[in-house]
Short mmCIF file of C-alpha atoms in Angstrom, two decimals:
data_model
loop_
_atom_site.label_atom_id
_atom_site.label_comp_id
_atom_site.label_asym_id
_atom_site.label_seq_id
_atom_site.Cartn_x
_atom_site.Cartn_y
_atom_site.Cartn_z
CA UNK A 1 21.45 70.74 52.95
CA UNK A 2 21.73 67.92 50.67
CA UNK A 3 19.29 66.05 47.79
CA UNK A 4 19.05 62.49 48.48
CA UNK A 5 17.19 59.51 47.38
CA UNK A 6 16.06 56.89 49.91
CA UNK A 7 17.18 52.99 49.56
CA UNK A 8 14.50 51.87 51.51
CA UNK A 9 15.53 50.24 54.53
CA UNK A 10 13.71 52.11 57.39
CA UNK A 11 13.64 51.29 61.08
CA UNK A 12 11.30 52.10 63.99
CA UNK A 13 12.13 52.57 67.53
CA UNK A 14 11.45 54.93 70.54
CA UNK A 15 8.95 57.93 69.69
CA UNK A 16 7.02 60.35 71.48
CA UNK A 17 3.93 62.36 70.94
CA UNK A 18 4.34 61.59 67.20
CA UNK A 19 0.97 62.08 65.17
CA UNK A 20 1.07 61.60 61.64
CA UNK A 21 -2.35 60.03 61.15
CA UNK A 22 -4.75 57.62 62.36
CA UNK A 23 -4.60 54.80 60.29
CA UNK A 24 -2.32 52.68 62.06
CA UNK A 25 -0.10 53.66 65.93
CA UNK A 26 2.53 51.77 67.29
CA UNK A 27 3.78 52.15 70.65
CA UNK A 28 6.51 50.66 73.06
CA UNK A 29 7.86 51.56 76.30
CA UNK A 30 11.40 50.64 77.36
CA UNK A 31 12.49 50.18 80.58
CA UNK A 32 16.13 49.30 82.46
CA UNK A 33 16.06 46.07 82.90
CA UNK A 34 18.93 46.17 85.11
CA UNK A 35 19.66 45.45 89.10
CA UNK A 36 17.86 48.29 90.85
CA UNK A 37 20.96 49.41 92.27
CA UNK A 38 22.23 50.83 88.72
CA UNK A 39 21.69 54.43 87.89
CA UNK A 40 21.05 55.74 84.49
CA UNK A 41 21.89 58.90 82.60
CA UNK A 42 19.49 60.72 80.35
CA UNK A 43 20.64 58.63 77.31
CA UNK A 44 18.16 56.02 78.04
CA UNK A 45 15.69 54.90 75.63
CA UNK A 46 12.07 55.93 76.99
CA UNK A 47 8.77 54.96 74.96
CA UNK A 48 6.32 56.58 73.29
CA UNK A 49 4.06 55.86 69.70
CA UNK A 50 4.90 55.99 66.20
CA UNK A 51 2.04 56.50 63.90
CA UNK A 52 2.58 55.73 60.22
CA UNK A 53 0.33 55.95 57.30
CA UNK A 54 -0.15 52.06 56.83
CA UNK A 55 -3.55 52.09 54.91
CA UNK A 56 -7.18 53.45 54.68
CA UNK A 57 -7.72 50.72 57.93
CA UNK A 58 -7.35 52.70 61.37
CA UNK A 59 -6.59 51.11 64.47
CA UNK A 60 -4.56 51.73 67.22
CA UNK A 61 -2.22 48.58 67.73
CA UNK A 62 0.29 48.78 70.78
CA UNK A 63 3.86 46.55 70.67
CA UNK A 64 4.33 44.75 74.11
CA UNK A 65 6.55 46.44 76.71
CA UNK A 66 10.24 46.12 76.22
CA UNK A 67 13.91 46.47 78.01
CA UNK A 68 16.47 48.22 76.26
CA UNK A 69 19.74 50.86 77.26
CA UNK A 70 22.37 52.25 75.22
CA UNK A 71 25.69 51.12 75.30
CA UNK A 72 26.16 54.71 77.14
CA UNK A 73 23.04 55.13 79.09
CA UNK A 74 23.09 52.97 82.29
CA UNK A 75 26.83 51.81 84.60
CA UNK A 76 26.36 50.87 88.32
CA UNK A 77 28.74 53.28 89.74
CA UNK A 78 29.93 50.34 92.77
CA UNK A 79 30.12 47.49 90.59
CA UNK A 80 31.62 49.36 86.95
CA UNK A 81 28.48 46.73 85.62
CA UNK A 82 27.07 48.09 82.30
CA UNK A 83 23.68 47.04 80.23
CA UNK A 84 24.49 47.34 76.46
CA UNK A 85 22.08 47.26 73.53
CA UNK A 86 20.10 44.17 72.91
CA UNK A 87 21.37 41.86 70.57
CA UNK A 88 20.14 42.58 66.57
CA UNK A 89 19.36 38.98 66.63
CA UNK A 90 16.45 39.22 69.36
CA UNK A 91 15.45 43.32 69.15
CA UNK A 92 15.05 43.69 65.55
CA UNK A 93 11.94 41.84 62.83
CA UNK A 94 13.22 41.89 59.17
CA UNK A 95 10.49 42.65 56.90
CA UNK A 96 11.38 42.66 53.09
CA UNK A 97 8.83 44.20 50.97
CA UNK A 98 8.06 41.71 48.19
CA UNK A 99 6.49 44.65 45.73
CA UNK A 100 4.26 44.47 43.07
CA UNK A 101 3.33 42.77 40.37
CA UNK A 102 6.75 43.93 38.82
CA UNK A 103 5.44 45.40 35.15
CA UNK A 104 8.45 47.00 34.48
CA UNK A 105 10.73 44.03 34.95
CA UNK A 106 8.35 41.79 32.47
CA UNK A 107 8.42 39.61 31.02
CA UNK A 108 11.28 38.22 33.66
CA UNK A 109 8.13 38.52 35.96
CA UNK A 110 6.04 36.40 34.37
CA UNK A 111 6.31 33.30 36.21
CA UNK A 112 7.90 34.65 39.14
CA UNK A 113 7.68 37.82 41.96
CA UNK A 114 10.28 40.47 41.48
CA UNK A 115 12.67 39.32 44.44
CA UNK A 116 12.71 35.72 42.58
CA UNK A 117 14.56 37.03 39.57
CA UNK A 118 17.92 35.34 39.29
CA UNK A 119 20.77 37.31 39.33
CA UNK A 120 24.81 36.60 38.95
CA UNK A 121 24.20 33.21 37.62
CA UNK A 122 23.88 31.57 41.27
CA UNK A 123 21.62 34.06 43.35
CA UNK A 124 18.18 35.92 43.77
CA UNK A 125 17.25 39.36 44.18
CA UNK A 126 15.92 38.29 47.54
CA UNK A 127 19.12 36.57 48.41
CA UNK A 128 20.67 40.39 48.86
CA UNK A 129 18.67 41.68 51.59
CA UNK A 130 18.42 38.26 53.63
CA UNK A 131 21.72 37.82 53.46
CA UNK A 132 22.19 41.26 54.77
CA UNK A 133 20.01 40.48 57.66
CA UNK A 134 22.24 37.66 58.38
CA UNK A 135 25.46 39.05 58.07
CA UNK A 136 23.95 41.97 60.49
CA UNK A 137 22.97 39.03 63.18
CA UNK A 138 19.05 39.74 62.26
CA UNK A 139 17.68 36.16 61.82
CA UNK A 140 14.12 36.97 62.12
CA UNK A 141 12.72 37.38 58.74
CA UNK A 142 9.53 37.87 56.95
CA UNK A 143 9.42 38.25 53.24
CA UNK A 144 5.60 40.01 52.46
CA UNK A 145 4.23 38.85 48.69
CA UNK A 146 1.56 38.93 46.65
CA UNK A 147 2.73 38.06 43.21
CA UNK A 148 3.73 34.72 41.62
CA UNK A 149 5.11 34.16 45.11
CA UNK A 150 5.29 29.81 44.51
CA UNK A 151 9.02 30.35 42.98
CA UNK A 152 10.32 32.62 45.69
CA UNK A 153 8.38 30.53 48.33
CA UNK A 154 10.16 27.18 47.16
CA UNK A 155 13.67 29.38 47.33
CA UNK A 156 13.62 30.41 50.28
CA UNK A 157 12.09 27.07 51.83
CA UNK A 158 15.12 25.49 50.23
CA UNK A 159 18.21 28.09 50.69
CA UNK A 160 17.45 29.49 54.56
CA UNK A 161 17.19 26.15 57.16
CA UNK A 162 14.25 26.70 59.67
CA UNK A 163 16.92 26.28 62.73
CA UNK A 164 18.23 29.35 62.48
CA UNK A 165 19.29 32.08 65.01
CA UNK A 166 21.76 30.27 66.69
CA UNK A 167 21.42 27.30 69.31
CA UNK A 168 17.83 27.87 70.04
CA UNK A 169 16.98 27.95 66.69
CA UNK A 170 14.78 31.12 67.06
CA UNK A 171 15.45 32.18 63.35
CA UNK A 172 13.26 32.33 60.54
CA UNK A 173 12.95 32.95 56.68
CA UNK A 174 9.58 33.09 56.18
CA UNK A 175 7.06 34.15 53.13
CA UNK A 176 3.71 36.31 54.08
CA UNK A 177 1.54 36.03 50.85
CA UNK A 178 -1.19 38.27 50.99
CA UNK A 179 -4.55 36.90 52.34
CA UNK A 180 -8.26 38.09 52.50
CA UNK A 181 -9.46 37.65 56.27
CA UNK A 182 -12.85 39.58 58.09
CA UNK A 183 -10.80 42.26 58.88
CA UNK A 184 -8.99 43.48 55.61
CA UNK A 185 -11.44 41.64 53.21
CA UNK A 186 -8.94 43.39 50.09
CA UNK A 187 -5.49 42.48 48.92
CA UNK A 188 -2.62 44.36 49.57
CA UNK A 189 -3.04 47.90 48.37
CA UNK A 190 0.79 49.08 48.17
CA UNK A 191 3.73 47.81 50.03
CA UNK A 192 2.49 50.29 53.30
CA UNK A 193 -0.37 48.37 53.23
CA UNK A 194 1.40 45.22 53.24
CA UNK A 195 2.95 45.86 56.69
CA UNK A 196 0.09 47.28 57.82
CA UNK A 197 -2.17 44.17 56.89
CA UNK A 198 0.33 41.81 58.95
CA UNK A 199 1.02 44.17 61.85
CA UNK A 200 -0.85 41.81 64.40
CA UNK A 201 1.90 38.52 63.40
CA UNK A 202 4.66 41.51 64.21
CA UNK A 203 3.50 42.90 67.65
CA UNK A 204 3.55 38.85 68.06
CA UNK A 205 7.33 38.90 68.54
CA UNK A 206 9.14 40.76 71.34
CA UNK A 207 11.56 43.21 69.39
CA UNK A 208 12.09 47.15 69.37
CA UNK A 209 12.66 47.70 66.10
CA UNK A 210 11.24 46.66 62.56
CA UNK A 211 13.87 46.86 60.12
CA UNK A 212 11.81 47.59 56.13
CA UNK A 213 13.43 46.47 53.28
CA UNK A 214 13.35 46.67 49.76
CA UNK A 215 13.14 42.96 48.00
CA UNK A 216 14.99 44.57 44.98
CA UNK A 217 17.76 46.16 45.45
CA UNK A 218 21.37 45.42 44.96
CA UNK A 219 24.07 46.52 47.73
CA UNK A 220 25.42 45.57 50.74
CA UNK A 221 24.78 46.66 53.93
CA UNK A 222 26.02 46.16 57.41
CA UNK A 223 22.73 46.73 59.24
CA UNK A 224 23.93 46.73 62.98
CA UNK A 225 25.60 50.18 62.59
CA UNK A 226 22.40 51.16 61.04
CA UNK A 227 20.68 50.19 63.83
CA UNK A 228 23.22 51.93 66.26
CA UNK A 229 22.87 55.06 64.41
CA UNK A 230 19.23 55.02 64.80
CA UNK A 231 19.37 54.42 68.65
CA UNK A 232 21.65 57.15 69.31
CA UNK A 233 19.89 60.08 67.60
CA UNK A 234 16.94 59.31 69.34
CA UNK A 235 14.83 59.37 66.18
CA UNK A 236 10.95 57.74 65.33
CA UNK A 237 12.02 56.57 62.25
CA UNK A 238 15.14 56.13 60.46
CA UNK A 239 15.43 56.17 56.73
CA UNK A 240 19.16 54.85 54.95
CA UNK A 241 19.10 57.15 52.24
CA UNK A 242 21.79 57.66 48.85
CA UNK A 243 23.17 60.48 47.84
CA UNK A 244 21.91 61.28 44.33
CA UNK A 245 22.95 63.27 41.44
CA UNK A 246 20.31 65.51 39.30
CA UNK A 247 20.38 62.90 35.91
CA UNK A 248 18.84 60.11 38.07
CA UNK A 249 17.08 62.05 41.09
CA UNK A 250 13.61 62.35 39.08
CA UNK A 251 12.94 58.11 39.24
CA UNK A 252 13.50 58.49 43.24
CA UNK A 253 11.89 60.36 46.06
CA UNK A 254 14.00 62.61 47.65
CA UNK A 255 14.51 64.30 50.85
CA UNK A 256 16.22 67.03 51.90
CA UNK A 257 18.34 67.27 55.28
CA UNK A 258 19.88 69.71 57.40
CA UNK A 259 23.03 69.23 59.08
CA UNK A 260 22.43 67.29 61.65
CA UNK A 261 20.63 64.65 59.39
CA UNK A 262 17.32 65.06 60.23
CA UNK A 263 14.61 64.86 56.79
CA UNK A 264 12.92 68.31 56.90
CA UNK A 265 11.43 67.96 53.23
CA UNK A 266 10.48 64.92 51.32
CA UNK A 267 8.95 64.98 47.57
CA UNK A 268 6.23 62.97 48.68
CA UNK A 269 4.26 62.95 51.87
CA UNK A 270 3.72 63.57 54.27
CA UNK A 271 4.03 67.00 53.74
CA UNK A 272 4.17 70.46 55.67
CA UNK A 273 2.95 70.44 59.61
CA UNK A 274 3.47 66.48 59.51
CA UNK A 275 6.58 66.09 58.62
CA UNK A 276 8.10 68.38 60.52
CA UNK A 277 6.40 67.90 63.81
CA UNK A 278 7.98 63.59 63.39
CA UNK A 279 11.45 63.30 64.45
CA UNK A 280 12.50 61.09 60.67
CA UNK A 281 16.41 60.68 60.52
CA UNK A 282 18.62 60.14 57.64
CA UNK A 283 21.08 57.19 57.51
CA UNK A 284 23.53 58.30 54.54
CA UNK A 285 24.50 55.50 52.41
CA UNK A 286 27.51 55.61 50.56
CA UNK A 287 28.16 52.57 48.77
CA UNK A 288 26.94 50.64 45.98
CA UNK A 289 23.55 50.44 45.56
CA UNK A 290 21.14 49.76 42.60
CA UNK A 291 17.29 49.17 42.56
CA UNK A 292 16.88 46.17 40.40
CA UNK A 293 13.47 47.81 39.00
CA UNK A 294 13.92 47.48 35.33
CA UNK A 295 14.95 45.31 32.39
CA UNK A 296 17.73 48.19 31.79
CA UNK A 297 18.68 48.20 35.50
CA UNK A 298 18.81 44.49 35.60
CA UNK A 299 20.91 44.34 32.65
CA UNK A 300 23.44 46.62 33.58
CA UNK A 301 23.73 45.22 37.38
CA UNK A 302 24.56 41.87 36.30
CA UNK A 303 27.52 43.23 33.65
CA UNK A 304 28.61 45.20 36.08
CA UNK A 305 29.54 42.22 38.03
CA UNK A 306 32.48 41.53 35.95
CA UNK A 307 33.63 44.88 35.64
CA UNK A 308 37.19 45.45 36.12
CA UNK A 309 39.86 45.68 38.06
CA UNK A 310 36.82 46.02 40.92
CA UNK A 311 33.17 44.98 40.09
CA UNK A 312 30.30 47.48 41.66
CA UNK A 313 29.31 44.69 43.60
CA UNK A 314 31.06 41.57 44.42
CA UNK A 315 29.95 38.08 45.60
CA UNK A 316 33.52 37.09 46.68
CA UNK A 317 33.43 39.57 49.53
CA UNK A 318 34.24 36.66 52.67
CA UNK A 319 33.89 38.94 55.47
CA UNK A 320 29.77 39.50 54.64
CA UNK A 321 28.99 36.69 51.57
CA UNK A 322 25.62 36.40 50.29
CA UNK A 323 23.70 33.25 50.84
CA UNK A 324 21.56 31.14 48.35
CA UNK A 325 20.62 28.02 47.58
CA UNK A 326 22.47 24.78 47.61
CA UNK A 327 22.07 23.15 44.30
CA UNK A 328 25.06 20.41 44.61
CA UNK A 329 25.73 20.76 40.53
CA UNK A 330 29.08 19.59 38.76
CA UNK A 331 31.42 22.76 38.55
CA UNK A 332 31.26 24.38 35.12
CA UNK A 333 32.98 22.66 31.94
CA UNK A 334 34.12 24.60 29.37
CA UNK A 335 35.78 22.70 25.99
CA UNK A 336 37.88 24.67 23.43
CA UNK A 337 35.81 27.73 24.90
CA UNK A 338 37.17 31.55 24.48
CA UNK A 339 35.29 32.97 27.47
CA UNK A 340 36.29 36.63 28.86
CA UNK A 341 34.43 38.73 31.61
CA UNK A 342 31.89 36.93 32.77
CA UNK A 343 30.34 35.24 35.86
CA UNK A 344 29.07 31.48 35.16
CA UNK A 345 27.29 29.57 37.75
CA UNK A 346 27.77 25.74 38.10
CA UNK A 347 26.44 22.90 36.53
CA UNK A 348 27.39 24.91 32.87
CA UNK A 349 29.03 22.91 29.95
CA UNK A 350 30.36 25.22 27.05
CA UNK A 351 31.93 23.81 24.00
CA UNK A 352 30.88 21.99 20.89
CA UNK A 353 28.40 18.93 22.05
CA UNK A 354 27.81 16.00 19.96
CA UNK A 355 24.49 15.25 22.12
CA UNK A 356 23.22 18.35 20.69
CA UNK A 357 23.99 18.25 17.27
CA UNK A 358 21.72 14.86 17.39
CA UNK A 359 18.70 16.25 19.38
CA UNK A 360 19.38 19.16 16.68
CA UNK A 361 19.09 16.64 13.71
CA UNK A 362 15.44 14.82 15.34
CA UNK A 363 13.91 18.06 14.66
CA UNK A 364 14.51 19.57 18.37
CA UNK A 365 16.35 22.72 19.96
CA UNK A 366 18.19 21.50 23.10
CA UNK A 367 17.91 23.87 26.38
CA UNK A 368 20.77 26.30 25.70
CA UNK A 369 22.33 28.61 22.73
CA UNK A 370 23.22 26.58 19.57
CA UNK A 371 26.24 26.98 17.50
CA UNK A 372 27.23 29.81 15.03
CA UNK A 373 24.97 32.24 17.27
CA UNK A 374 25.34 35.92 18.29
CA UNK A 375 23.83 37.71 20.77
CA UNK A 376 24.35 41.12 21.78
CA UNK A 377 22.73 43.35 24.63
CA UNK A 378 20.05 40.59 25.54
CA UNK A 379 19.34 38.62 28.20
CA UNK A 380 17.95 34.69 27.76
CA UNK A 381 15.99 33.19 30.80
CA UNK A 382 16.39 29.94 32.61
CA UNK A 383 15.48 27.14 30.41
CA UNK A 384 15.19 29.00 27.39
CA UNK A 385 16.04 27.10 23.84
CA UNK A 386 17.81 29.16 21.24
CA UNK A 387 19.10 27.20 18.05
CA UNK A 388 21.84 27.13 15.63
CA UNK A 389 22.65 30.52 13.70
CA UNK A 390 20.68 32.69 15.75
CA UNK A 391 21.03 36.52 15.47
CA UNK A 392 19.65 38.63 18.43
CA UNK A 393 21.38 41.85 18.03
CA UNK A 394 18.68 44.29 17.49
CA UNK A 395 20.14 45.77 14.47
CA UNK A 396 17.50 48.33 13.45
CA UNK A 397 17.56 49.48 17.13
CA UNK A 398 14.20 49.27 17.87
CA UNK A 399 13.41 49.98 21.56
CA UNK A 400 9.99 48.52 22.73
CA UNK A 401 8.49 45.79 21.21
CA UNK A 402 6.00 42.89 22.36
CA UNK A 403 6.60 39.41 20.59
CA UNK A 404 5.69 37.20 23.34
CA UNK A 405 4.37 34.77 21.09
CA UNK A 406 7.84 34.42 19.52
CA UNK A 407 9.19 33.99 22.96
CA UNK A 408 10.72 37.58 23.20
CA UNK A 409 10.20 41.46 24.46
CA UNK A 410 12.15 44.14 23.73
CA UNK A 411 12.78 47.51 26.23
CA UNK A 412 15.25 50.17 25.79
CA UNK A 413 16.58 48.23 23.42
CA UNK A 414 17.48 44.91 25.02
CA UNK A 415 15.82 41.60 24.10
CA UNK A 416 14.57 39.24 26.97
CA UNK A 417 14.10 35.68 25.63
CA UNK A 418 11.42 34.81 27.90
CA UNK A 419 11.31 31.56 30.63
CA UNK A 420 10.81 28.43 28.89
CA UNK A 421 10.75 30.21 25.33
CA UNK A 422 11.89 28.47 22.04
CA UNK A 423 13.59 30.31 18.78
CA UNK A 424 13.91 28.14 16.23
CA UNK A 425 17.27 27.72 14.28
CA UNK A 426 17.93 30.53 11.72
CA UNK A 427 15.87 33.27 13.48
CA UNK A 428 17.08 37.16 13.69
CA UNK A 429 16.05 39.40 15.73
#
């Protein structure tokens, strides 16, 4: 049996008899939905309920009846006709799970949710899983939020169309903020609660599975085979899960597995009887992923886009890119420049500017990083002003520190010039 950490995604399909509390039950049926004349072998998908710990709220909420076969379950033994699997694009909801208020990625939280951070100079964490769902032919899409949502809401309004999902423009990109109503008079609670709160828009569309995601992680994922692989081991609920090593397995939960890949132990709950009367598979992941929960995390992520000869993660990859918003900038410029691993988005002009120098001279700090500065292991936000002979290079090493009224923070030891923030000319950090 193996240790493993979970990535998040998780989907729900066919389940039986499954009881792991009342809070919240979801149930579906699936029929052939075939010519009557077609036989079927055991390997259909029949119905049942899923019950998952959603929130203090109990209810019992029922999905509306659906069609679905395997590829393997149903031929017509006079015709050689076959019903496949439904297509991702109309069986399957994307949900990404907008998280919290994001304390440990502060201060590039402040004016924005987690999955709005930028990230290699063009993109947004939330860019990674949508674009997943739309590489894996899942067009229906629900981002859930609660924090600072206005920036991600405005990205997403502007970088996914409303037509999508083909010629009958079924798909969607859509933000869920969280909402006080009669029946859950409280905000979200936790990102179970989330789902839990908006269950009722869900059971609104006619799909078999809900595909959860993470709104901060960084991988790629083609999410059709994890879809396929769900079907066919006839599990309730499907977790994609990492394989972890013991330096980094404390900051995850993990699960154990037995050979066949079902979870039979999980460092948090549900625990004993529970989880081993539900029928929870394990998707094993084994490519690139990082969660993009901390300033450290986000730090190294982004440098590890240029690393060479083959970055962790690329954005050049053709065959499944990831999507963002359109900005329609002049390419970069870069004048007498000596510029070595390193990703820079459009619209940038390095080299020496006489503009500046005479904004400089009025008394003011131009957008940007003046002349005769260095900066080492730091990170400077969108629109932030540094001047002329700046030092941020943390030379007594100091690892926290709070100066957000001199338009920095400091964790683990790398300085985050905050959104907007100004440091004069001549400052050292």
């Amino acid at each position: 049996m193996a240790a493993v950490a979970s990535s998040s995604p998780i989907g729900f399909t066919r389940v039986s008899g499954l009881h792991v509390s009342s809070s919240s039950e979801i149930s579906g049926q699936t029929k052939l939905h075939c010519k009557p004349t077609i036989s079927s072998s055991k390997s259909e998908l029949f119905g049942g309920a899923v019950s998952v710990n959603l929130g203090n709220n109990s209810g019992r909420r029922r999905l509306p009846a659906v069609h679905v076969v395997s590829p393997r379950a149903v031929s017509d033994s006079n015709s050689s006709q076959t019903c496949l699997d439904p297509d991702a694009s109309t069986s399957v909801l994307g949900i990404i799970l907008g998280g919290g208020a994001g304390t440990r990625l502060y201060p590039l939280t402040k004016k924005r949710a987690k999955p709005a951070v930028p990230l290699g100079a063009n993109y947004r964490l939330i860019d990674i899983p949508v674009s997943n769902c739309l590489n894996s032919n899942i067009s229906k899409i629900y981002v859930l939020t609660q924090f600072n949502s206005a920036s991600l809401n405005r990205h997403l309004s502007r970088a996914y169309a409303s037509n999508m999902g083909g010629y009958k423009n079924e798909g969607f990109v859509e933000v869920l903020a969280a909402q006080q109503s009669p029946e859950n008079p409280n905000w979200f609670q936790g990102t179970a609660d989330a789902v839990r709160q908006y269950l009722w828009l869900f059971e609104e569309h006619d799909v078999l599975e809900f595909l959860v995601l993470a709104g901060d992680h960084l991988y790629r994922m083609d999410y059709e085979k994890f879809i396929q692989a769900h079907r066919e081991t006839d599990a309730d609920i499907t977790v994609a899960a990492l394989p972890m090593d013991e330096k980094r397995a404390t900051a995850f939960g993990l699960m154990k597995i037995d050979e066949e890949g079902r979870i039979i132990e999980f460092a948090e709950k549900p625990k004993g009887e529970q989880l081993k009367a539900m029928r929870v598979q394990a998707y094993l992941y084994d490519g690139y992923w990082e969660d993009i929960g901390t300033i450290e995390a986000f730090y190294n992520a982004n440098l590890r886009i240029t690393k060479k000869p083959v970055p962790d993660f690329s954005f050049y990859d053709r065959s499944s890119p990831i999507y963002t918003q359109s900005r329609y900038l002049p390419p970069s410029k870069m004048l007498n420049a000596d510029v070595t691993d390193s990703v820079i988005g459009e619209g940038c002009v390095i080299k020496t500017d006489a503009d500046r120098r005479l904004l400089a001279a009025r008394g003011g700090v131009p957008i940007g990083i003046g002349k005769n500065s260095h900066i080492k292991r730091a990170i400077i936000d969108k629109n932030a002003r540094v001047g002329e002979d700046v030092k941020i290079i943390n030379s007594d090493n100091v690892q926290e520190a709070a100066r957000e009224t001199e338009g920095y923070f400091i964790k683990s030891g790398i300085v985050t010039v905050i959104k907007d923030a100004l440091i004069p000319s001549g400052t050292i950090i």
